[in-house]
Tab-separated table of C-alpha atoms in Angstrom:
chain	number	residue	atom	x	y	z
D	17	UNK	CA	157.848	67.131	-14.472
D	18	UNK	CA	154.892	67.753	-16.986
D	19	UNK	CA	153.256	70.203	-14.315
D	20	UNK	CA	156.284	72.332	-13.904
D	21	UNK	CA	157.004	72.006	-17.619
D	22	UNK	CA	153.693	73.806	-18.419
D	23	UNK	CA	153.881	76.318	-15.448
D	24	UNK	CA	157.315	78.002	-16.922
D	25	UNK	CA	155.725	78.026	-20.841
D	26	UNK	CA	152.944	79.986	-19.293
D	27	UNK	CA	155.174	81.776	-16.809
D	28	UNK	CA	157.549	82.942	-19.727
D	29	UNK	CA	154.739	85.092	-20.934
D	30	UNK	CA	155.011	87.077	-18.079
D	31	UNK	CA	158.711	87.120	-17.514
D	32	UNK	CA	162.077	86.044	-18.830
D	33	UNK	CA	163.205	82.122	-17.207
D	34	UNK	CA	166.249	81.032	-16.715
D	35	UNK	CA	168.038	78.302	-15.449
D	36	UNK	CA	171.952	77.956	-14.336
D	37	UNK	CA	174.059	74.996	-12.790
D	38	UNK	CA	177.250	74.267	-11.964
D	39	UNK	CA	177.234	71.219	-14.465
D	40	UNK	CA	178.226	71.092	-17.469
D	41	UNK	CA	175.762	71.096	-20.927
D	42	UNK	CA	175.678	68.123	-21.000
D	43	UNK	CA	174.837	67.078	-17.644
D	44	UNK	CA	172.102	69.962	-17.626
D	45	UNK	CA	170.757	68.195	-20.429
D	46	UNK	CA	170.093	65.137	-18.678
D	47	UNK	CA	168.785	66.888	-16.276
D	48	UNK	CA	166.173	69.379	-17.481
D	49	UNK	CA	165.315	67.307	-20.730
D	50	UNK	CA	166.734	67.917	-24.666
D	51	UNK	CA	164.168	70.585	-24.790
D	52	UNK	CA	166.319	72.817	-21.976
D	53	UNK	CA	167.233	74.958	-24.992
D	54	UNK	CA	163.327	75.722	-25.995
D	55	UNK	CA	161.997	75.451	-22.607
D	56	UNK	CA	164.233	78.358	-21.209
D	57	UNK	CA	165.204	82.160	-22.379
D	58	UNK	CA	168.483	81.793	-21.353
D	59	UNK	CA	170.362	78.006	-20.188
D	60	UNK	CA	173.540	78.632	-18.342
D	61	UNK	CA	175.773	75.415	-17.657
D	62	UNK	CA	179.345	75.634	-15.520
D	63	UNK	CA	177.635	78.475	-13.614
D	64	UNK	CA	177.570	80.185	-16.687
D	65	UNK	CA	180.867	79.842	-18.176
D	66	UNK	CA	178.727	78.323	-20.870
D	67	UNK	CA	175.423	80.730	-22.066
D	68	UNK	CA	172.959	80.450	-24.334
D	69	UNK	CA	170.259	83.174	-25.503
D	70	UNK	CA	167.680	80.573	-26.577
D	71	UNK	CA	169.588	78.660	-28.613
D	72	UNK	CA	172.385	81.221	-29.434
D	73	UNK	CA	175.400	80.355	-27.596
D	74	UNK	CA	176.395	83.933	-26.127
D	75	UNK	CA	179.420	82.851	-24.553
D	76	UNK	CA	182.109	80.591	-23.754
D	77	UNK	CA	184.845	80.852	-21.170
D	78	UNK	CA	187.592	78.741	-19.295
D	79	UNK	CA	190.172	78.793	-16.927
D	80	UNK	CA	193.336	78.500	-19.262
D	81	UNK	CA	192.022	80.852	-21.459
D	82	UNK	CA	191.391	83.284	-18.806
D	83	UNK	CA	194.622	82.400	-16.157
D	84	UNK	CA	197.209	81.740	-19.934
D	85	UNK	CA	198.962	78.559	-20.318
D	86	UNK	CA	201.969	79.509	-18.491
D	87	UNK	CA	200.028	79.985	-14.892
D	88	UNK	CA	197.720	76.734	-15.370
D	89	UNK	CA	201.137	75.370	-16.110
D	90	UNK	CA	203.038	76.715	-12.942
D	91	UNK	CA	200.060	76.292	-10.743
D	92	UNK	CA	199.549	71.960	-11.900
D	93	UNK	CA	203.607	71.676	-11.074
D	94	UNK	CA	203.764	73.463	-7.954
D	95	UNK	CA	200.333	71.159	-7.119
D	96	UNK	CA	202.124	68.341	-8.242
D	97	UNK	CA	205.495	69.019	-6.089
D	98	UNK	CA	203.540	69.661	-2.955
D	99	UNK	CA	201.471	66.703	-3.284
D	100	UNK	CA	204.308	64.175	-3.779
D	101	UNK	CA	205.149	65.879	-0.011
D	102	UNK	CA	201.946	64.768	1.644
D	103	UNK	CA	201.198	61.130	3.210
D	104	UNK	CA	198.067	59.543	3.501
D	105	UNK	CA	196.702	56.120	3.862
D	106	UNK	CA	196.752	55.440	0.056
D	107	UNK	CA	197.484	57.055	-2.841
D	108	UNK	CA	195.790	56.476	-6.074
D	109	UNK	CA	194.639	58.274	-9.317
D	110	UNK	CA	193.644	61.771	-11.011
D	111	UNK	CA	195.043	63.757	-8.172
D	112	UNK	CA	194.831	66.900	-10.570
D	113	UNK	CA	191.100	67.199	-12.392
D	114	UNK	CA	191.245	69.996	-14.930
D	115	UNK	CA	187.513	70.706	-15.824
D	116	UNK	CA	186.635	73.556	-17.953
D	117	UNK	CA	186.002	76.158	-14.735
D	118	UNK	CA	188.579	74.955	-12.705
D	119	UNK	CA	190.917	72.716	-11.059
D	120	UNK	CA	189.545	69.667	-8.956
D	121	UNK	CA	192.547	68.545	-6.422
D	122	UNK	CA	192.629	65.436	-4.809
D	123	UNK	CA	195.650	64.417	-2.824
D	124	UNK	CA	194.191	60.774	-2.373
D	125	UNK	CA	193.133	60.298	-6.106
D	126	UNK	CA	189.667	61.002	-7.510
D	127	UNK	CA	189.550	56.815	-8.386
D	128	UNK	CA	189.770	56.173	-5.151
D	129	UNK	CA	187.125	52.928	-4.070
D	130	UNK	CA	184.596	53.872	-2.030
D	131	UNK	CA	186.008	52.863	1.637
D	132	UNK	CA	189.541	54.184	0.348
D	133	UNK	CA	187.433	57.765	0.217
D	134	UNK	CA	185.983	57.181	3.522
D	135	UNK	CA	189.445	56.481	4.715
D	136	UNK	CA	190.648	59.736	2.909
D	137	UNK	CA	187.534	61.804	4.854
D	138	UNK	CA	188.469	60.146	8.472
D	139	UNK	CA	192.072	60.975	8.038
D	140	UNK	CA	192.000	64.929	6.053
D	141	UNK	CA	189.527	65.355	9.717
D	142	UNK	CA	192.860	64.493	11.811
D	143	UNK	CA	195.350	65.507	9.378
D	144	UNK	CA	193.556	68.572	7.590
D	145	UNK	CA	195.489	67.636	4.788
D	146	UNK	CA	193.519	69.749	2.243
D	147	UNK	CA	192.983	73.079	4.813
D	148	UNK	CA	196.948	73.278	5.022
D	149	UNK	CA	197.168	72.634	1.337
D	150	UNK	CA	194.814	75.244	0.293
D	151	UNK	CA	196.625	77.583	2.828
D	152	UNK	CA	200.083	76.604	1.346
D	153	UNK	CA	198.854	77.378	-1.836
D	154	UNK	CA	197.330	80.779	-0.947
D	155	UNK	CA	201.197	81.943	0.397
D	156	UNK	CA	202.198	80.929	-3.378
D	157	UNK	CA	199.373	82.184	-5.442
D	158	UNK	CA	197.419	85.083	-3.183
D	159	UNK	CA	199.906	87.815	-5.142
D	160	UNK	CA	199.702	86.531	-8.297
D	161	UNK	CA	196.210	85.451	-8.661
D	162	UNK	CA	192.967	86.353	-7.536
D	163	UNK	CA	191.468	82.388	-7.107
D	164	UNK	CA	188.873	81.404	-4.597
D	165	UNK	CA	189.333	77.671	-2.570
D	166	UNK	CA	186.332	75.082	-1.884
D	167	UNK	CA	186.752	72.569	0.014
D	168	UNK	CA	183.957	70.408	-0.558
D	169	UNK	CA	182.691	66.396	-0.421
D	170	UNK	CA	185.096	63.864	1.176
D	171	UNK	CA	188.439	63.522	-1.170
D	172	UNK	CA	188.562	67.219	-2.878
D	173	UNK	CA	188.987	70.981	-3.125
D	174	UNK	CA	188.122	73.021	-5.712
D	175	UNK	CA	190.253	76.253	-7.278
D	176	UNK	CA	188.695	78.907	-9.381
D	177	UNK	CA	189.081	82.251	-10.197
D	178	UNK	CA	187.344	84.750	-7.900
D	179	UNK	CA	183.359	85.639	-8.944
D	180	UNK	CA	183.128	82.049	-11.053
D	181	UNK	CA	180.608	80.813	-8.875
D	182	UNK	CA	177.315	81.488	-9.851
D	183	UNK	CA	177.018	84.910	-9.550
D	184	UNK	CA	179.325	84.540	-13.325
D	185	UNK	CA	175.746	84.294	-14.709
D	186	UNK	CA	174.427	87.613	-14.017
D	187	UNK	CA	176.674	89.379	-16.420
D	188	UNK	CA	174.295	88.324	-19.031
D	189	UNK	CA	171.345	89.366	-18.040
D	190	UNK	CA	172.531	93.264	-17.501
D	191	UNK	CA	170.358	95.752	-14.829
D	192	UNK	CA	169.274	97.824	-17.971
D	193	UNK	CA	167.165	95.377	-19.155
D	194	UNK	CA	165.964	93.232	-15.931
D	195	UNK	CA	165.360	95.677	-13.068
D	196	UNK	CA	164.551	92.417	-10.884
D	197	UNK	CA	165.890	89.381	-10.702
D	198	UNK	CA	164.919	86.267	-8.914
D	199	UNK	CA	167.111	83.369	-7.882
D	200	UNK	CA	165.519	79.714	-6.872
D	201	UNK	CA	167.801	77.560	-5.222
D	202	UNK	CA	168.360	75.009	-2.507
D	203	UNK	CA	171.925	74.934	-1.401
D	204	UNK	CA	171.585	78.544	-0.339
D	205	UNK	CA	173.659	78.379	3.042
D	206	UNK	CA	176.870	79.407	3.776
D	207	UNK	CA	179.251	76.857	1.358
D	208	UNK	CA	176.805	75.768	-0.488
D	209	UNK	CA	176.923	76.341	-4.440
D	210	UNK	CA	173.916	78.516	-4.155
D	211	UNK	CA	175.203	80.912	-1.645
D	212	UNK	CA	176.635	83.838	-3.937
D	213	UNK	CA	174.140	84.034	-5.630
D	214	UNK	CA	171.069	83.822	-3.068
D	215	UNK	CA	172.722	86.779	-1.134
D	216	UNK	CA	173.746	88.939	-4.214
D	217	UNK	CA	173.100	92.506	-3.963
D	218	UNK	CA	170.927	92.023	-7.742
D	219	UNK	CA	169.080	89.086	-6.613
D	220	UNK	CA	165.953	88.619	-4.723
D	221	UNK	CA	166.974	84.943	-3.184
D	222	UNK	CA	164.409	82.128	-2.293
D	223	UNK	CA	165.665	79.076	-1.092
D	224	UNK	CA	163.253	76.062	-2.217
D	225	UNK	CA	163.418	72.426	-1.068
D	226	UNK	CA	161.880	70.396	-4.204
D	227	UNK	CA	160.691	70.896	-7.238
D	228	UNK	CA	157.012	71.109	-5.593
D	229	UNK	CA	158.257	74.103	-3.128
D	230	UNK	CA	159.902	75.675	-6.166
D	231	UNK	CA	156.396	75.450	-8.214
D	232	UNK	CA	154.490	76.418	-4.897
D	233	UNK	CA	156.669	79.315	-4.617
D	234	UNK	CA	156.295	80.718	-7.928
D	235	UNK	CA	152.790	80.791	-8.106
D	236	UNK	CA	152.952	82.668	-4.750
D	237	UNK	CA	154.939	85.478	-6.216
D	238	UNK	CA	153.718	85.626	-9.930
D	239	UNK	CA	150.415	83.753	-9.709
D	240	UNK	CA	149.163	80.827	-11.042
């Protein structure tokens, strides 16, 4: 809000500001306002993966350009041969999400209605259809490829390559220029999105529960 909005112009006299999500630019902009660009020293989307100085884009990364064709290739067919293996209650749509960071997998479908999902959740419990799945793929891919496994919401899993969590940010803003570096966040527990981060060895972590707490706790540590 306003408040907030005039706390970081005054804060950013002080100190550099920055803000990072696991969304993508777009999305962020929503979020934060059009402004993100002005309002922030450096705006990192997709944890990152996307980075902007100001309004100098500094960076741009993805999984197929990092992992090469030929793995996303082999990795989306071997997904694709062990999912036509599995049975659940129904089987839908987008089983395969390829997003810019990372794979999405959904052996139900990502267009899955609402009560099809909840079906999904209640059977994966019994069935642990995505923990043997992420295990299966571990046997294939552990000695080929360093990639990290989330399994996460009701339908899903996630697969990335090792360190692009968060953490991916801190490459840009290197120890010779910020000696300290605080982190703000509220999904700082073990699996959340925050996690990495929060308990980095560069980062002083401070988990916040609302935009008030976050404004409450800045003015704690660098004053009003």
């Amino acid at each position: 809000g306003p408040e907030m909005r005039a706390y970081l112009a005054k804060l950013r006299q002080k100190v550099t500001v920055g803000v990072v999500g696991g969304s993508d630019f777009v999305k962020q902009k929503e979020q934060l306002g059009d402004s993100v660009l002005e309002d922030f020293d450096y705006s990192f989307s997709e944890n990152g993966l996307v980075a902007y100085k100001g309004d100098a884009l500094l960076a741009k990364a993805s999984v197929a350009q990092f992992l090469g064709e030929g793995a996303v290739k082999e990795i989306v067919n071997w997904v694709m041969r062990y999912m036509s293996g599995i049975d659940c209650p129904v089987k839908r749509g987008t089983f395969i999400e390829f997003r810019t960071g990372m794979f999405n997998i959904s052996p139900v479908g990502r267009n899955c209605s609402r009560d099809e999902r909840n079906d999904f959740e209640a059977y994966d419990m019994v069935h642990n259809i995505r923990t043997d799945m992420v295990k299966a793929m571990r046997d294939e891919f552990d000695a080929k490829y360093d990639l990290t496994y989330s399994i996460g919401g009701q339908i899903s899993f996630d697969v990335f390559p090792t360190g692009w969590d968060k953490t991916y940010c801190l490459r840009f803003v290197p120890e010779s220029e910020f000696d300290e570096v605080h982190f703000f966040g509220d999904k700082t527990y073990q699996g959340g999105n925050d996690f990495e981060i929060f308990t980095h060895p560069r980062t002083k972590g401070h988990t916040v529960t609302s935009p008030e707490d976050t404004l409450k706790q800045l003015k704690e540590i660098f004053g009003e």
